[in-house]
């Protein structure tokens, strides 16, 4: 079953063309890695799927679970199961992690006509998901990402992902700035969340992450288009010989 | 020079001729002279403040009903309560405490002889002169030496009139050596008419005394209030002030603190939420005279629609005030392109061994944070509210009377959602909503 279909997507910002006819199909249960040099549109792709309004969709279609994604607001997309793990998670002083997560979960439940989560249930859920990413107890008592180290911020992204149980997760350079231990923890977290229904888009520069999160398909994004797709061995090839071999 | 309207001038003349203690007559005449000679001088002569001053107000509202039922429904909160009706008569609600003295200032001229008017310079600001010339009453509070007040003291000014009215209320508070007091002051209006309230409070904090002073301002959009507070602190005294400016057509807070003794500490916290055409000004002046003193100012404002705010924060450190620590922060969020916030830090430092800092920001809500929250499934409206609440939380968290913290936080939330802060049966319920008849059962 197709979870996400992107057809001939053209995206610009302030008149500058970033994506130039990108097409991508993702089936339920698949992990897709998107690789490519800096400035080729990887993060733009992630932002556009999440619904960031500064980007202009000039042409093409975004279809998620058979629905036109562009008709949904950012929070509606999130409620429908799209999750973006930010490359640079935002600090929100004064908003506690607990308050933040509870609002997110309750809004989603309300969207599907369910009652708010009970405090008891919520605490249990937090405890369970914290263990998944080996997160320190004190972190959830603090304001969102405030004073977190780089590694803690990335763990927090995966923690939130686990709490919200999305169907399509986009990891935007989640591995950047992570040491090997943090990388292992984050990857383990992601692997435990893999189910036959959930799909992932893993954006990365390096093949290393893909040793831990093994992709079904690897894409090379260059100049706003996917120029090559292949199996996980493609990532090895890229690591060894670079991107130039595919650029005509 | 700004001319105040004729009926105010007439009332001032009238007040000096009334029968009263010699002290008050002399003070009134001095103030009336100052107004005649200097005109009506004040810092921020903005169009909004001038608009209110030009309104026609009745000044002589004598026959107020003193039986106004008052019942504060803050849970787990039972302070000592005194009501001042129309700036004239004090009503206490049977829970008086013989440890402290609460009197109408009009009756204690002999006690305040040395203190009255000693902290404010009437030539500096027209509102000080106007208050001194035209005050009709107010609280005199005395906490004797070594007295610790377990219960907070709540002073409620109730205004009730059948026409637009101006009130000049004069308070004087003395905290004896090593005494402690938590003071809550609220103004409440009991009619749909417009009011101009000009409060002036002088506070003397003796050695080792502790004062927490809460001021809640929540009056109607067509009403204005000027609250001038003067605090003199002796050594080792600690004062915390909380200025909660939730609603008013025009609001001006003047706070002047003199740290006269050594090792004294003063903390001035404030929140101001202005929308529509409202204007909220704060002027804070902390003067370090003693050595080893600490002062901190934290003010946060959220300005919506075409409202305007101005924060002027002064820190003056005298030459011999070594080892002073003084800080000042004023942060503002503007919600529209028409909203305006002015932040003016003034620091004058003459001593060498000091730590001073100041910071002022005027900005919008963090777009990145909004997007981040929406991406987690939180709607734009809800995300915005969470961010605004978080912005003022830094100040609210400093409130150390739990029921008041809860109530203020609740009022701020409601205010940010555009709901009136009407809470049934509570005196903090001070916006211009239609009064319920049960409040007038006693008439």
XYZ file of C-alpha atoms in Angstrom:
691
model
C 0.000 0.000 0.000
C 1.308 3.413 -0.901
C 1.645 5.703 2.105
C 3.168 8.708 0.359
C 3.289 9.582 -3.316
C 5.241 12.554 -4.572
C 4.723 13.300 -8.254
C 6.836 15.741 -10.231
C 7.276 18.173 -7.331
C 8.582 21.663 -8.111
C 9.276 23.854 -5.076
C 10.746 27.342 -4.795
C 11.522 29.862 -2.092
C 11.710 33.589 -2.835
C 11.795 32.819 -6.534
C 14.674 30.373 -6.201
C 13.912 26.903 -7.539
C 14.937 24.194 -5.040
C 13.083 21.047 -6.034
C 12.855 20.433 -9.765
C 10.463 17.653 -10.598
C 11.059 15.255 -7.709
C 9.093 12.008 -7.632
C 9.092 9.469 -4.817
C 6.789 6.651 -3.720
C 6.895 5.226 -0.218
C 5.001 2.091 0.744
C 3.856 1.223 4.240
C 6.616 -0.456 6.252
C 9.506 0.796 4.115
C 12.587 2.746 5.134
C 13.909 5.113 2.476
C 17.269 6.807 2.795
C 17.750 10.110 0.988
C 21.371 11.081 0.470
C 23.085 13.869 -1.391
C 25.486 16.782 -1.109
C 24.631 19.986 0.775
C 22.131 22.343 -0.802
C 20.458 19.823 -3.079
C 17.035 20.088 -1.440
C 16.993 17.293 1.170
C 15.816 19.463 4.041
C 13.431 21.329 1.743
C 11.784 18.022 0.892
C 11.333 17.295 4.604
C 9.924 20.777 5.270
C 7.496 20.612 2.375
C 6.096 17.269 3.522
C 5.685 18.706 7.033
C 3.928 21.748 5.566
C 6.228 24.678 6.201
C 4.527 27.613 4.531
C 7.614 29.584 3.464
C 8.069 27.170 0.562
C 6.061 27.589 -2.592
C 4.792 24.501 -4.386
C 4.831 25.483 -8.066
C 3.845 22.172 -9.549
C 3.293 18.546 -8.689
C 1.339 16.461 -6.229
C 1.803 15.285 -2.654
C -0.542 12.428 -1.789
C -0.578 10.917 1.686
C -2.877 8.004 2.550
C -4.712 8.796 -0.679
C -5.396 12.421 0.356
C -4.016 15.657 -1.054
C -1.495 16.648 1.613
C -1.338 20.293 0.539
C -4.934 20.761 1.719
C -3.912 20.021 5.334
C -2.368 22.453 7.827
C 0.896 21.655 9.607
C -0.821 20.384 12.760
C -3.390 18.383 10.771
C -0.592 16.612 8.933
C 1.020 15.830 12.290
C -2.262 14.493 13.650
C -2.601 12.339 10.537
C 0.713 10.726 11.443
C 3.508 12.725 9.825
C 6.451 13.364 12.125
C 9.551 15.406 11.394
C 12.647 14.892 13.509
C 14.269 18.308 13.210
C 17.858 18.795 12.172
C 17.982 21.630 14.694
C 15.361 21.018 17.406
C 13.941 24.281 18.758
C 14.312 25.366 22.392
C 11.058 26.559 23.948
C 11.791 28.166 27.333
C 8.883 28.116 29.775
C 6.961 25.275 28.089
C 7.581 22.063 29.993
C 8.115 18.773 28.143
C 5.148 17.317 30.043
C 2.801 20.140 29.113
C 4.036 20.069 25.510
C 3.579 16.319 25.033
C 0.235 16.283 26.799
C -1.099 19.035 24.552
C 0.172 17.211 21.468
C -1.342 13.877 22.485
C -4.659 15.349 23.587
C -5.076 17.387 20.432
C -4.468 14.302 18.335
C -6.970 12.306 20.394
C -9.528 15.067 20.072
C -8.974 15.104 16.290
C -9.963 11.448 16.190
C -12.893 11.999 18.564
C -11.221 10.385 21.570
C -11.206 11.554 25.204
C -8.075 13.205 26.618
C -5.419 10.890 28.010
C -5.605 10.282 31.767
C -2.699 11.475 33.900
C -1.991 7.906 34.964
C -1.910 6.633 31.404
C 0.204 9.580 30.306
C 2.839 9.059 32.998
C 3.105 5.368 32.166
C 3.481 6.168 28.481
C 6.237 8.692 29.217
C 8.123 6.236 31.405
C 7.937 3.531 28.769
C 9.129 5.766 25.944
C 11.881 7.346 28.012
C 13.376 3.905 28.536
C 13.276 3.321 24.801
C 15.750 6.146 24.172
C 17.583 5.836 27.505
C 16.554 9.376 28.386
C 17.370 10.874 31.767
C 14.380 11.423 34.049
C 15.259 15.037 34.644
C 15.033 15.958 30.962
C 11.267 15.542 30.787
C 10.864 17.853 33.770
C 12.591 20.685 31.963
C 11.407 23.105 29.316
C 11.362 21.744 25.763
C 14.984 21.301 24.627
C 16.132 24.157 26.853
C 19.739 23.638 27.855
C 19.794 20.155 26.286
C 23.053 19.027 24.698
C 23.076 18.232 20.978
C 22.768 14.521 21.671
C 19.978 15.027 24.212
C 18.025 17.092 21.709
C 18.204 14.321 19.112
C 17.185 11.710 21.693
C 14.296 13.974 22.612
C 13.160 13.986 18.978
C 13.039 10.187 18.929
C 11.320 10.206 22.322
C 8.603 12.492 20.938
C 8.319 10.277 17.883
C 7.772 7.277 20.138
C 5.136 9.160 22.152
C 3.167 10.255 19.092
C 3.385 6.958 17.162
C 3.482 8.449 13.665
C 3.011 6.478 10.435
C 5.489 8.473 8.396
C 8.611 9.684 10.179
C 11.159 11.911 8.515
C 14.564 11.965 10.182
C 16.349 15.071 8.960
C 20.070 14.501 9.571
C 19.329 13.005 12.955
C 22.853 11.566 12.968
C 24.681 14.874 12.566
C 26.593 15.796 15.691
C 25.933 12.493 17.435
C 28.700 10.453 19.015
C 28.730 6.710 18.452
C 26.847 5.888 21.675
C 24.096 8.403 21.033
C 23.862 7.180 17.442
C 23.373 3.624 18.676
C 20.667 4.690 21.154
C 18.821 6.794 18.601
C 18.980 4.041 15.975
C 17.798 1.414 18.450
C 14.865 3.650 19.285
C 13.968 3.978 15.626
C 14.354 0.248 14.960
C 12.012 -0.606 17.812
C 9.392 1.634 16.251
C 9.593 -0.087 12.871
C 6.391 -1.965 12.111
C 4.812 -3.239 8.891
C 2.599 -0.115 8.894
C 5.182 2.587 9.641
C 7.477 4.156 7.114
C 10.602 6.267 7.469
C 12.466 8.768 5.345
C 16.030 8.982 6.628
C 17.943 11.998 5.378
C 21.669 11.754 5.897
C 25.076 12.648 4.535
C 26.779 9.556 5.818
C 26.441 5.883 5.264
C 27.285 5.212 8.927
C 23.701 5.725 10.202
C 22.477 3.212 7.623
C 24.544 0.481 9.303
C 22.176 0.852 12.208
C 18.934 1.761 10.453
C 19.007 -0.490 7.440
C 17.070 1.048 4.538
C 14.963 -0.745 1.951
C 15.714 1.868 -0.695
C 18.464 4.476 -1.074
C 17.960 7.605 -3.192
C 20.498 10.109 -4.395
C 19.119 13.623 -4.441
C 20.976 16.099 -6.591
C 19.941 19.510 -7.880
C 16.328 19.093 -6.766
C 15.778 15.685 -8.346
C 16.316 12.052 -7.490
C 19.008 10.980 -9.922
C 19.565 7.434 -8.730
C 17.710 4.905 -6.571
C 18.895 1.516 -5.450
C 19.257 -0.966 -2.629
C 21.272 -0.391 0.567
C 24.492 -1.229 -1.295
C 24.115 2.080 -3.131
C 24.947 3.850 0.139
C 28.237 1.940 0.374
C 29.098 2.916 -3.167
C 28.389 6.571 -2.402
C 30.547 6.460 0.693
C 33.428 4.954 -1.265
C 33.340 6.859 -4.532
C 31.312 9.983 -3.780
C 28.359 11.503 -5.602
C 30.243 12.618 -8.707
C 29.886 9.260 -10.423
C 26.114 9.839 -10.762
C 26.259 13.470 -11.829
C 26.191 13.826 -15.566
C 3.255 72.508 30.053
C 0.035 70.589 30.293
C -3.127 72.194 31.689
C -5.378 70.024 33.821
C -9.051 70.651 33.492
C -10.882 73.332 35.439
C -12.934 71.140 37.736
C -9.782 69.498 39.123
C -8.270 72.919 39.843
C -11.485 73.950 41.582
C -11.526 70.832 43.727
C -7.934 71.410 44.847
C -8.807 74.944 46.001
C -11.793 73.562 47.834
C -9.747 70.872 49.634
C -7.279 73.365 51.114
C -10.104 75.306 52.782
C -11.724 72.335 54.476
C -11.332 71.710 58.164
C -8.410 69.343 58.627
C -5.147 68.808 60.511
C -2.554 71.519 60.015
C -0.098 69.057 58.410
C -2.461 68.138 55.615
C -3.518 71.728 54.938
C 0.127 72.807 54.597
C 0.953 69.878 52.326
C -2.079 70.585 50.161
C -1.186 74.242 49.799
C 2.407 73.416 48.839
C 1.183 70.957 46.238
C -1.425 73.373 44.862
C 1.301 75.988 44.533
C 3.536 73.560 42.719
C 0.765 72.777 40.253
C 0.099 76.474 39.699
C 3.766 77.291 39.151
C 5.008 74.248 37.249
C 1.847 73.175 35.523
C 0.964 69.533 35.340
C 4.309 67.864 34.649
C 4.548 64.138 34.007
C 6.844 61.805 32.130
C 4.842 60.224 29.377
C 2.445 62.727 27.956
C 1.105 60.311 25.426
C -2.163 60.940 23.584
C -3.826 58.196 25.636
C -2.864 59.598 29.041
C -3.816 63.126 28.002
C -7.151 61.882 26.667
C -7.972 60.484 30.108
C -6.810 63.600 31.932
C -9.038 65.777 29.791
C -12.149 63.783 30.614
C -14.690 65.400 32.899
C -14.603 63.613 36.228
C -16.524 64.274 39.392
C -14.069 64.574 42.291
C -16.341 64.902 45.244
C -18.088 61.566 45.467
C -19.092 61.691 49.126
C -22.090 59.512 49.691
C -20.863 56.081 48.846
C -22.606 53.011 50.078
C -20.281 51.359 52.572
C -22.234 48.127 52.841
C -20.961 46.658 49.623
C -20.776 42.940 50.139
C -17.323 41.606 49.595
C -16.365 37.995 49.353
C -13.114 36.779 47.893
C -13.364 33.215 46.678
C -9.732 32.367 46.225
C -9.479 28.846 47.553
C -7.258 28.213 50.556
C -6.836 31.906 50.913
C -8.120 33.779 53.936
C -6.234 37.012 54.366
C -7.113 39.912 56.616
C -9.270 42.129 54.482
C -9.899 45.835 54.654
C -11.954 47.753 52.152
C -11.604 51.397 51.296
C -14.745 52.760 49.708
C -14.289 55.585 47.218
C -11.006 56.517 48.817
C -12.796 57.659 51.963
C -14.172 55.123 54.410
C -12.489 51.987 55.656
C -14.599 48.925 56.208
C -13.086 45.886 57.845
C -14.608 42.483 57.546
C -14.504 41.307 61.114
C -11.164 39.576 60.812
C -9.103 42.355 62.276
C -5.898 41.520 64.006
C -4.696 43.535 66.942
C -1.065 42.936 66.024
C -1.192 45.593 63.332
C -2.673 49.029 63.124
C -4.974 49.826 60.206
C -6.419 53.327 60.168
C -7.715 55.899 57.773
C -4.834 58.222 57.067
C -7.138 61.212 57.635
C -7.288 60.330 61.348
C -3.589 59.876 62.040
C -1.982 63.174 61.046
C -0.086 63.211 64.363
C 1.480 59.790 63.658
C 2.587 60.540 60.109
C 3.898 64.023 60.767
C 7.506 63.159 59.996
C 6.844 60.651 57.254
C 4.026 62.058 55.145
C 5.325 63.289 51.803
C 8.936 62.706 52.812
C 9.667 60.272 49.971
C 7.968 61.960 47.035
C 8.983 65.177 45.371
C 5.781 66.955 44.366
C 7.583 69.084 41.805
C 8.721 66.019 39.911
C 5.373 64.725 38.742
C 1.935 66.309 38.448
C 0.251 63.170 39.737
C 2.218 63.360 43.001
C 1.229 66.989 43.456
C -2.380 66.289 42.495
C -2.595 63.430 44.977
C -1.071 65.472 47.773
C -3.391 68.392 47.109
C -6.566 66.409 46.600
C -6.406 63.089 48.502
C -9.572 62.209 50.359
C -8.339 59.283 52.453
C -6.421 56.044 52.345
C -4.798 53.371 54.440
C -2.344 53.905 57.228
C -0.769 50.551 58.106
C 1.703 50.023 60.890
C 3.357 46.709 61.614
C 5.075 46.981 65.022
C 8.682 45.888 65.540
C 9.328 42.123 65.605
C 5.811 41.350 64.383
C 5.456 38.597 61.831
C 2.089 38.665 60.083
C 1.174 35.077 59.336
C -1.862 35.977 57.261
C -1.524 38.167 54.216
C -3.185 41.555 54.420
C -5.508 42.416 51.572
C -6.397 46.023 50.912
C -9.234 46.527 48.501
C -10.132 49.883 47.067
C -13.723 49.867 45.925
C -15.043 52.599 43.704
C -18.738 53.113 43.252
C -20.290 56.196 41.754
C -23.200 57.165 39.546
C -21.054 59.377 37.342
C -17.535 59.400 35.885
C -15.262 60.069 38.838
C -11.699 60.691 39.870
C -10.260 59.419 43.141
C -7.060 60.395 44.894
C -6.038 57.765 47.419
C -3.108 58.229 49.749
C -1.558 55.335 51.658
C 1.276 55.199 54.145
C 2.768 51.961 55.384
C 5.380 51.428 58.078
C 7.050 48.070 58.670
C 8.817 48.103 62.023
C 12.198 46.516 62.657
C 12.366 42.793 62.015
C 8.696 42.625 61.009
C 7.171 40.737 58.086
C 4.136 41.453 55.940
C 2.553 40.133 52.771
C 0.377 42.812 51.292
C -2.116 42.484 48.451
C -3.659 45.564 46.944
C -6.467 45.499 44.436
C -8.726 48.122 42.968
C -12.282 47.250 42.118
C -14.898 49.299 40.327
C -18.538 48.696 41.176
C -20.247 50.557 38.396
C -20.183 50.994 34.650
C -18.886 54.550 34.872
C -15.367 55.597 33.996
C -12.856 56.194 36.742
C -9.507 57.824 37.109
C -7.678 56.548 40.167
C -4.558 58.308 41.351
C -2.965 56.203 44.099
C 0.111 57.275 46.017
C 1.689 54.983 48.566
C 4.692 55.682 50.757
C 6.285 52.665 52.393
C 8.935 52.709 55.111
C 10.714 49.417 55.617
C 12.827 49.384 58.764
C 15.875 47.227 59.514
C 15.540 43.494 58.840
C 11.901 43.836 57.792
C 10.414 41.808 54.926
C 7.647 42.984 52.638
C 5.943 41.224 49.730
C 3.723 43.666 47.923
C 1.258 42.509 45.264
C -0.639 44.948 43.133
C -3.366 43.688 40.824
C -4.679 46.080 38.236
C -7.740 44.987 36.375
C -10.034 47.904 35.668
C -12.255 48.738 32.706
C -11.075 49.886 29.288
C -12.522 53.324 29.890
C -10.779 53.743 33.234
C -7.314 54.914 34.076
C -5.068 54.430 37.064
C -1.814 55.953 38.154
C -0.089 54.048 40.928
C 2.886 55.707 42.500
C 4.800 53.778 45.113
C 7.727 55.066 47.130
C 9.742 52.658 49.190
C 12.547 53.462 51.596
C 14.527 50.472 52.806
C 16.816 50.312 55.803
C 19.641 47.813 56.158
C 19.025 44.077 55.756
C 15.453 44.663 54.643
C 13.955 42.706 51.741
C 11.133 43.947 49.522
C 9.488 42.129 46.634
C 6.912 43.907 44.529
C 4.645 42.287 41.962
C 2.893 44.525 39.474
C 0.187 42.629 37.607
C -1.273 44.900 34.958
C -4.024 42.908 33.331
C -6.499 45.428 32.040
C -7.034 49.202 31.984
C -7.554 52.000 29.481
C -4.495 53.748 30.792
C -2.202 52.506 33.489
C 0.906 54.084 34.823
C 3.026 52.496 37.509
C 5.715 54.549 39.181
C 7.913 52.750 41.605
C 10.707 54.491 43.419
C 12.915 52.506 45.735
C 15.657 53.974 47.880
C 18.051 51.427 49.326
C 19.226 53.603 52.171
C 20.742 50.970 54.452
C 23.438 48.378 53.767
C 22.719 44.781 52.680
C 19.148 45.585 51.637
C 17.478 43.726 48.765
C 14.711 44.816 46.452
C 12.995 42.840 43.714
C 10.557 44.488 41.330
C 8.562 42.156 39.105
C 5.906 43.111 36.594
C 3.606 41.832 33.889
C 1.664 44.062 31.548
C -0.866 42.876 28.990
C -2.182 45.645 26.788
C -4.527 45.414 23.838
C -6.965 47.536 21.807
C -6.044 51.193 22.371
C -4.694 50.659 25.852
C -1.518 52.096 27.221
C 0.558 50.753 30.072
C 3.595 52.600 31.338
C 6.013 51.537 33.999
C 8.630 53.671 35.579
C 10.966 51.985 38.019
C 13.699 53.854 39.799
C 16.045 52.035 42.161
C 18.573 54.130 44.010
C 21.478 52.418 45.715
C 22.770 54.499 48.608
C 23.887 51.814 51.081
C 26.634 49.290 50.339
C 26.236 45.573 49.496
C 22.645 45.927 48.296
C 20.915 43.810 45.656
C 18.251 45.015 43.243
C 16.499 43.165 40.462
C 13.850 44.327 37.987
C 12.048 41.867 35.705
C 9.184 43.179 33.586
C 7.403 41.323 30.782
C 4.856 42.771 28.399
C 2.560 41.406 25.704
C 1.210 44.118 23.449
C -1.654 43.457 21.051
C -3.747 45.451 18.529
C -2.647 49.089 18.527
C -1.783 49.190 22.209
C 1.360 50.812 23.536
C 3.676 50.256 26.450
C 6.608 52.088 27.852
C 9.105 50.790 30.378
C 11.587 53.162 31.922
C 14.000 51.471 34.282
C 16.485 53.458 36.270
C 19.319 52.205 38.398
C 21.369 54.773 40.260
C 24.396 53.582 42.188
C 25.915 56.276 44.400
C 29.659 56.706 44.773
C 30.032 54.896 48.077
C 27.616 52.056 47.309
C 30.299 49.445 46.805
C 29.580 45.788 46.117
C 26.199 46.624 44.639
C 24.460 44.031 42.497
C 21.798 45.484 40.247
C 20.017 43.967 37.283
C 17.183 44.934 35.038
C 15.289 43.049 32.335
C 12.379 44.236 30.226
C 11.050 41.922 27.523
C 8.174 42.603 25.190
C 6.254 40.649 22.608
C 4.380 42.559 19.959
C 1.478 40.651 18.461
C 0.645 43.049 15.639
C 2.522 45.482 13.442
C 0.654 48.397 15.063
C 1.536 47.491 18.651
C 4.349 49.531 20.166
C 6.657 48.890 23.089
C 9.277 51.341 24.254
C 12.002 50.150 26.589
C 14.318 52.702 28.150
C 17.051 51.575 30.481
C 18.899 54.305 32.405
C 21.894 53.328 34.469
C 23.949 55.797 36.421
C 26.821 54.149 38.217
C 29.287 56.139 40.291
C 30.785 53.350 42.431
C 33.631 51.103 41.166
C 32.945 47.755 42.714
C 29.531 46.914 41.267
C 27.820 44.275 39.173
C 25.164 45.804 36.971
C 23.320 44.386 34.018
C 20.403 45.372 31.885
C 18.608 43.919 28.929
C 15.623 44.973 26.905
C 13.986 43.136 24.038
C 11.050 43.858 21.772
C 10.113 41.079 19.413
C 7.544 38.753 17.961
C 6.663 35.200 18.885
C 9.315 32.720 17.824
C 8.152 31.426 14.428
C 10.465 28.419 14.639
C 8.971 27.408 17.983
C 5.448 27.829 16.583
C 6.275 25.581 13.622
C 7.920 23.028 15.900
C 4.851 22.828 18.107
C 2.472 22.623 15.157
C 4.567 19.816 13.707
C 3.812 17.868 16.875
C 0.091 18.269 16.235
C -0.597 21.351 18.350
C -2.863 23.848 16.565
C -1.533 27.310 15.762
C -3.868 28.971 18.277
C -2.931 26.608 21.076
C 0.786 26.844 20.293
C 0.569 30.616 20.406
C -1.130 30.514 23.813
C 1.449 28.109 25.197
C 4.248 30.408 24.069
C 2.649 33.541 25.498
C 1.984 31.858 28.824
C 5.547 30.615 28.891
C 6.754 34.155 28.261
C 5.103 35.564 31.397
C 5.666 32.411 33.477
C 9.092 33.630 34.558
C 7.421 36.430 36.510
C 4.372 34.460 37.686
C 6.634 31.757 39.104
C 8.087 34.325 41.501
C 4.730 34.804 43.238
C 5.013 33.078 46.585
C 1.375 32.985 47.659
C 0.126 29.863 45.912
C -3.595 30.789 45.532
C -2.614 34.144 44.048
C -0.143 32.508 41.709
C -2.870 30.157 40.468
C -5.373 32.955 40.070
C -3.022 35.327 38.294
C -1.885 32.571 35.988
C -5.516 31.743 35.259
C -6.369 35.406 34.673
C -3.428 35.781 32.316
C -4.546 32.705 30.376
C -8.090 34.021 30.071
C -6.825 37.425 29.164
C -4.659 36.005 26.389
C -7.615 34.061 25.071
C -9.527 37.325 24.834
C -11.987 36.361 27.548
C -12.832 38.799 30.253
C -11.200 37.974 33.531
C -14.459 37.649 35.350
C -14.355 35.284 38.263
C -17.568 35.011 40.194
C -17.659 36.389 43.682
C -14.074 37.428 43.732
C -12.836 40.898 44.284
C -10.129 40.338 41.708
C -12.990 40.254 39.260
C -12.547 43.844 38.332
C -13.234 44.274 34.636
C -16.177 46.241 33.402
C -18.583 43.352 33.095
C -22.093 44.004 34.295
C -22.207 43.682 38.033
C -24.464 41.035 39.404
C -27.288 42.281 41.567
C -26.350 40.087 44.504
C -23.540 42.488 45.232
C -26.071 45.124 46.082
C -28.315 43.031 48.285
C -27.315 45.030 51.317
C -28.424 48.387 50.012
